[in-house]
Amino acid sequence: MALFDLFRRRFLTAVEREQIEIGLAEAGRHTRARIGLSIDERAGKDPQARAQALFRQWDLPEDERPTAVLVYVSAPSRTFAIVGGEEVRRAAPQTFWEAAERDFRHHFAEGRYCDGIFKALAQVALELERLFPRGREEAAGGRPNTSEDPVGNPNPTDRTA
């Protein structure tokens, strides 16, 4: 067994993946915008380009795409990106994107990958709640507006359907 294999397997534990799933489900309860998470098991040179490609491939109704946000992580390269639809990119201030990226980078630099992902999801959820809140009826009985596959499938899918 190679040292790289040990390093790679330790990216997220089963417990951390479960915590992220719970956090992602909670993140979508307060916004009508869709939040996606993709943890990619292959390394890429450009996480931003990969995230944008996955965002375009994401199976979303076209009326939800402008307000959706995808949090992307490449597990082997320990890189990340946060991409959003046209409306959220226009509405969210540049300081939001910069702060989310800075916090993500800080956590990853310390090897705190679960914390970084969890915080990124929380920051995205708070910003989307501010920009695109759910109505009272939606919040009371609606399903969470989240999509994810934390086991490595790079195309986020709706796990709540």
PDB file of C-alpha atoms in Angstrom:
ATOM      1  CA  MET A   1       0.000   0.000   0.000  1.00  0.00           C
ATOM      2  CA  ALA A   2       1.434   3.347  -1.028  1.00  0.00           C
ATOM      3  CA  LEU A   3       1.632   6.344   1.270  1.00  0.00           C
ATOM      4  CA  PHE A   4      -0.475   8.273  -1.249  1.00  0.00           C
ATOM      5  CA  ASP A   5      -3.298   5.739  -0.746  1.00  0.00           C
ATOM      6  CA  LEU A   6      -3.262   6.384   3.000  1.00  0.00           C
ATOM      7  CA  PHE A   7      -3.233  10.144   2.436  1.00  0.00           C
ATOM      8  CA  ARG A   8      -6.108   9.966  -0.023  1.00  0.00           C
ATOM      9  CA  ARG A   9      -8.339   7.809   2.141  1.00  0.00           C
ATOM     10  CA  ARG A  10      -8.025  10.227   5.024  1.00  0.00           C
ATOM     11  CA  PHE A  11      -9.564  13.149   3.137  1.00  0.00           C
ATOM     12  CA  LEU A  12     -12.930  12.628   4.849  1.00  0.00           C
ATOM     13  CA  THR A  13     -13.954   9.924   7.280  1.00  0.00           C
ATOM     14  CA  ALA A  14     -17.353   8.238   7.122  1.00  0.00           C
ATOM     15  CA  VAL A  15     -18.461  10.306  10.125  1.00  0.00           C
ATOM     16  CA  GLU A  16     -17.324  13.541   8.453  1.00  0.00           C
ATOM     17  CA  ARG A  17     -19.179  12.620   5.256  1.00  0.00           C
ATOM     18  CA  GLU A  18     -22.310  12.001   7.308  1.00  0.00           C
ATOM     19  CA  GLN A  19     -21.906  15.364   9.057  1.00  0.00           C
ATOM     20  CA  ILE A  20     -21.557  17.066   5.684  1.00  0.00           C
ATOM     21  CA  GLU A  21     -24.710  15.344   4.393  1.00  0.00           C
ATOM     22  CA  ILE A  22     -26.646  16.566   7.438  1.00  0.00           C
ATOM     23  CA  GLY A  23     -25.209  20.070   7.073  1.00  0.00           C
ATOM     24  CA  LEU A  24     -26.079  20.148   3.391  1.00  0.00           C
ATOM     25  CA  ALA A  25     -29.660  19.087   4.071  1.00  0.00           C
ATOM     26  CA  GLU A  26     -29.982  21.808   6.712  1.00  0.00           C
ATOM     27  CA  ALA A  27     -28.387  24.400   4.423  1.00  0.00           C
ATOM     28  CA  GLY A  28     -31.206  24.128   1.922  1.00  0.00           C
ATOM     29  CA  ARG A  29     -34.091  24.483   4.359  1.00  0.00           C
ATOM     30  CA  HIS A  30     -34.117  28.281   4.414  1.00  0.00           C
ATOM     31  CA  THR A  31     -33.649  29.241   0.778  1.00  0.00           C
ATOM     32  CA  ARG A  32     -35.459  28.567  -2.450  1.00  0.00           C
ATOM     33  CA  ALA A  33     -32.109  28.468  -4.277  1.00  0.00           C
ATOM     34  CA  ARG A  34     -30.488  25.088  -4.931  1.00  0.00           C
ATOM     35  CA  ILE A  35     -27.220  24.221  -3.160  1.00  0.00           C
ATOM     36  CA  GLY A  36     -25.055  21.465  -4.607  1.00  0.00           C
ATOM     37  CA  LEU A  37     -21.919  19.727  -3.408  1.00  0.00           C
ATOM     38  CA  SER A  38     -19.570  17.678  -5.535  1.00  0.00           C
ATOM     39  CA  ILE A  39     -16.568  15.894  -4.060  1.00  0.00           C
ATOM     40  CA  ASP A  40     -14.533  14.680  -7.003  1.00  0.00           C
ATOM     41  CA  GLU A  41     -12.190  11.724  -6.512  1.00  0.00           C
ATOM     42  CA  ARG A  42      -9.958  12.703  -9.415  1.00  0.00           C
ATOM     43  CA  ALA A  43      -7.363  15.421  -9.474  1.00  0.00           C
ATOM     44  CA  GLY A  44      -7.708  18.340 -11.791  1.00  0.00           C
ATOM     45  CA  LYS A  45      -5.481  21.220 -12.746  1.00  0.00           C
ATOM     46  CA  ASP A  46      -8.192  23.866 -12.679  1.00  0.00           C
ATOM     47  CA  PRO A  47     -10.904  23.428 -10.022  1.00  0.00           C
ATOM     48  CA  GLN A  48     -12.777  26.536 -11.194  1.00  0.00           C
ATOM     49  CA  ALA A  49     -13.070  25.202 -14.756  1.00  0.00           C
ATOM     50  CA  ARG A  50     -14.106  21.756 -13.484  1.00  0.00           C
ATOM     51  CA  ALA A  51     -16.712  23.290 -11.166  1.00  0.00           C
ATOM     52  CA  GLN A  52     -18.143  25.389 -13.988  1.00  0.00           C
ATOM     53  CA  ALA A  53     -18.303  22.345 -16.273  1.00  0.00           C
ATOM     54  CA  LEU A  54     -20.111  20.348 -13.580  1.00  0.00           C
ATOM     55  CA  PHE A  55     -22.448  23.265 -12.942  1.00  0.00           C
ATOM     56  CA  ARG A  56     -23.414  23.274 -16.633  1.00  0.00           C
ATOM     57  CA  GLN A  57     -23.959  19.480 -16.532  1.00  0.00           C
ATOM     58  CA  TRP A  58     -25.950  19.595 -13.296  1.00  0.00           C
ATOM     59  CA  ASP A  59     -29.430  18.196 -13.867  1.00  0.00           C
ATOM     60  CA  LEU A  60     -31.452  21.206 -12.716  1.00  0.00           C
ATOM     61  CA  PRO A  61     -34.673  22.714 -13.985  1.00  0.00           C
ATOM     62  CA  GLU A  62     -33.639  25.729 -16.047  1.00  0.00           C
ATOM     63  CA  ASP A  63     -35.650  28.119 -13.852  1.00  0.00           C
ATOM     64  CA  GLU A  64     -33.538  27.047 -10.815  1.00  0.00           C
ATOM     65  CA  ARG A  65     -30.117  27.336 -12.488  1.00  0.00           C
ATOM     66  CA  PRO A  66     -29.753  31.160 -12.173  1.00  0.00           C
ATOM     67  CA  THR A  67     -29.949  31.032  -8.360  1.00  0.00           C
ATOM     68  CA  ALA A  68     -28.104  27.736  -7.773  1.00  0.00           C
ATOM     69  CA  VAL A  69     -24.655  27.405  -6.206  1.00  0.00           C
ATOM     70  CA  LEU A  70     -22.278  24.453  -6.508  1.00  0.00           C
ATOM     71  CA  VAL A  71     -19.512  23.832  -3.989  1.00  0.00           C
ATOM     72  CA  TYR A  72     -16.826  21.717  -5.680  1.00  0.00           C
ATOM     73  CA  VAL A  73     -13.915  19.887  -4.045  1.00  0.00           C
ATOM     74  CA  SER A  74     -11.196  17.787  -5.677  1.00  0.00           C
ATOM     75  CA  ALA A  75     -10.182  15.299  -2.989  1.00  0.00           C
ATOM     76  CA  PRO A  76      -6.803  14.204  -4.425  1.00  0.00           C
ATOM     77  CA  SER A  77      -5.545  17.716  -5.153  1.00  0.00           C
ATOM     78  CA  ARG A  78      -7.212  19.305  -2.091  1.00  0.00           C
ATOM     79  CA  THR A  79      -8.561  22.121  -4.245  1.00  0.00           C
ATOM     80  CA  PHE A  80     -12.012  23.677  -4.387  1.00  0.00           C
ATOM     81  CA  ALA A  81     -14.251  26.168  -6.133  1.00  0.00           C
ATOM     82  CA  ILE A  82     -17.630  27.748  -5.522  1.00  0.00           C
ATOM     83  CA  VAL A  83     -19.664  28.617  -8.605  1.00  0.00           C
ATOM     84  CA  GLY A  84     -23.108  30.107  -8.965  1.00  0.00           C
ATOM     85  CA  GLY A  85     -25.763  30.810 -11.518  1.00  0.00           C
ATOM     86  CA  GLU A  86     -26.098  34.151 -13.252  1.00  0.00           C
ATOM     87  CA  GLU A  87     -28.579  35.684 -10.817  1.00  0.00           C
ATOM     88  CA  VAL A  88     -26.667  34.748  -7.664  1.00  0.00           C
ATOM     89  CA  ARG A  89     -23.364  35.923  -9.183  1.00  0.00           C
ATOM     90  CA  ARG A  90     -24.993  39.269  -9.909  1.00  0.00           C
ATOM     91  CA  ALA A  91     -26.760  39.602  -6.535  1.00  0.00           C
ATOM     92  CA  ALA A  92     -24.115  38.334  -4.102  1.00  0.00           C
ATOM     93  CA  PRO A  93     -21.436  40.915  -3.305  1.00  0.00           C
ATOM     94  CA  GLN A  94     -17.839  40.233  -4.282  1.00  0.00           C
ATOM     95  CA  THR A  95     -16.955  40.247  -0.587  1.00  0.00           C
ATOM     96  CA  PHE A  96     -19.097  37.122  -0.103  1.00  0.00           C
ATOM     97  CA  TRP A  97     -17.183  35.156  -2.768  1.00  0.00           C
ATOM     98  CA  GLU A  98     -13.825  36.399  -1.461  1.00  0.00           C
ATOM     99  CA  ALA A  99     -14.617  35.553   2.173  1.00  0.00           C
ATOM    100  CA  ALA A 100     -15.900  32.082   1.289  1.00  0.00           C
ATOM    101  CA  GLU A 101     -12.769  31.342  -0.749  1.00  0.00           C
ATOM    102  CA  ARG A 102     -10.456  32.731   1.951  1.00  0.00           C
ATOM    103  CA  ASP A 103     -12.117  30.629   4.662  1.00  0.00           C
ATOM    104  CA  PHE A 104     -12.074  27.530   2.453  1.00  0.00           C
ATOM    105  CA  ARG A 105      -8.358  28.023   1.736  1.00  0.00           C
ATOM    106  CA  HIS A 106      -7.592  28.589   5.441  1.00  0.00           C
ATOM    107  CA  HIS A 107      -9.297  25.361   6.540  1.00  0.00           C
ATOM    108  CA  PHE A 108      -7.732  23.313   3.750  1.00  0.00           C
ATOM    109  CA  ALA A 109      -4.257  24.689   4.518  1.00  0.00           C
ATOM    110  CA  GLU A 110      -4.693  23.387   8.073  1.00  0.00           C
ATOM    111  CA  GLY A 111      -5.907  19.983   6.836  1.00  0.00           C
ATOM    112  CA  ARG A 112      -9.395  20.647   8.224  1.00  0.00           C
ATOM    113  CA  TYR A 113     -11.265  19.561   5.106  1.00  0.00           C
ATOM    114  CA  CYS A 114     -14.580  18.728   6.744  1.00  0.00           C
ATOM    115  CA  ASP A 115     -14.605  22.074   8.555  1.00  0.00           C
ATOM    116  CA  GLY A 116     -13.816  23.889   5.310  1.00  0.00           C
ATOM    117  CA  ILE A 117     -16.603  22.188   3.382  1.00  0.00           C
ATOM    118  CA  PHE A 118     -19.060  22.611   6.247  1.00  0.00           C
ATOM    119  CA  LYS A 119     -18.259  26.313   6.624  1.00  0.00           C
ATOM    120  CA  ALA A 120     -18.487  26.902   2.866  1.00  0.00           C
ATOM    121  CA  LEU A 121     -21.937  25.290   2.809  1.00  0.00           C
ATOM    122  CA  ALA A 122     -23.023  27.421   5.777  1.00  0.00           C
ATOM    123  CA  GLN A 123     -21.749  30.631   4.157  1.00  0.00           C
ATOM    124  CA  VAL A 124     -23.490  29.783   0.886  1.00  0.00           C
ATOM    125  CA  ALA A 125     -26.717  28.931   2.717  1.00  0.00           C
ATOM    126  CA  LEU A 126     -26.714  32.201   4.668  1.00  0.00           C
ATOM    127  CA  GLU A 127     -26.081  34.280   1.556  1.00  0.00           C
ATOM    128  CA  LEU A 128     -28.739  32.431  -0.440  1.00  0.00           C
ATOM    129  CA  GLU A 129     -31.204  32.759   2.434  1.00  0.00           C
ATOM    130  CA  ARG A 130     -30.587  36.508   2.399  1.00  0.00           C
ATOM    131  CA  LEU A 131     -30.980  36.748  -1.380  1.00  0.00           C
ATOM    132  CA  PHE A 132     -33.609  34.080  -2.057  1.00  0.00           C
ATOM    133  CA  PRO A 133     -35.516  33.219   1.151  1.00  0.00           C
ATOM    134  CA  ARG A 134     -38.180  30.554   1.233  1.00  0.00           C
ATOM    135  CA  GLY A 135     -41.749  31.560   1.888  1.00  0.00           C
ATOM    136  CA  ARG A 136     -43.310  30.461   5.173  1.00  0.00           C
ATOM    137  CA  GLU A 137     -45.298  27.673   3.511  1.00  0.00           C
ATOM    138  CA  GLU A 138     -42.208  26.354   1.749  1.00  0.00           C
ATOM    139  CA  ALA A 139     -40.129  26.433   4.929  1.00  0.00           C
ATOM    140  CA  ALA A 140     -42.792  24.617   6.946  1.00  0.00           C
ATOM    141  CA  GLY A 141     -43.318  21.647   4.676  1.00  0.00           C
ATOM    142  CA  GLY A 142     -40.962  21.834   1.747  1.00  0.00           C
ATOM    143  CA  ARG A 143     -38.063  19.546   1.057  1.00  0.00           C
ATOM    144  CA  PRO A 144     -34.543  20.873   1.463  1.00  0.00           C
ATOM    145  CA  ASN A 145     -33.243  22.520  -1.675  1.00  0.00           C
ATOM    146  CA  THR A 146     -29.950  20.658  -1.753  1.00  0.00           C
ATOM    147  CA  SER A 147     -28.155  18.349  -4.100  1.00  0.00           C
ATOM    148  CA  GLU A 148     -25.030  16.421  -3.355  1.00  0.00           C
ATOM    149  CA  ASP A 149     -23.085  13.262  -3.693  1.00  0.00           C
ATOM    150  CA  PRO A 150     -20.353  13.328  -1.067  1.00  0.00           C
ATOM    151  CA  VAL A 151     -18.955   9.946  -2.064  1.00  0.00           C
ATOM    152  CA  GLY A 152     -17.179  11.251  -5.105  1.00  0.00           C
ATOM    153  CA  ASN A 153     -19.597  11.467  -8.011  1.00  0.00           C
ATOM    154  CA  PRO A 154     -18.693  14.780  -9.619  1.00  0.00           C
ATOM    155  CA  ASN A 155     -22.209  15.391 -10.915  1.00  0.00           C
ATOM    156  CA  PRO A 156     -24.448  16.566  -8.077  1.00  0.00           C
ATOM    157  CA  THR A 157     -27.755  14.787  -7.965  1.00  0.00           C
ATOM    158  CA  ASP A 158     -30.898  15.517  -6.032  1.00  0.00           C
ATOM    159  CA  ARG A 159     -30.821  13.085  -3.130  1.00  0.00           C
ATOM    160  CA  THR A 160     -34.055  14.429  -1.648  1.00  0.00           C
ATOM    161  CA  ALA A 161     -36.342  13.447  -4.528  1.00  0.00           C
TER     162      ALA A 161
END
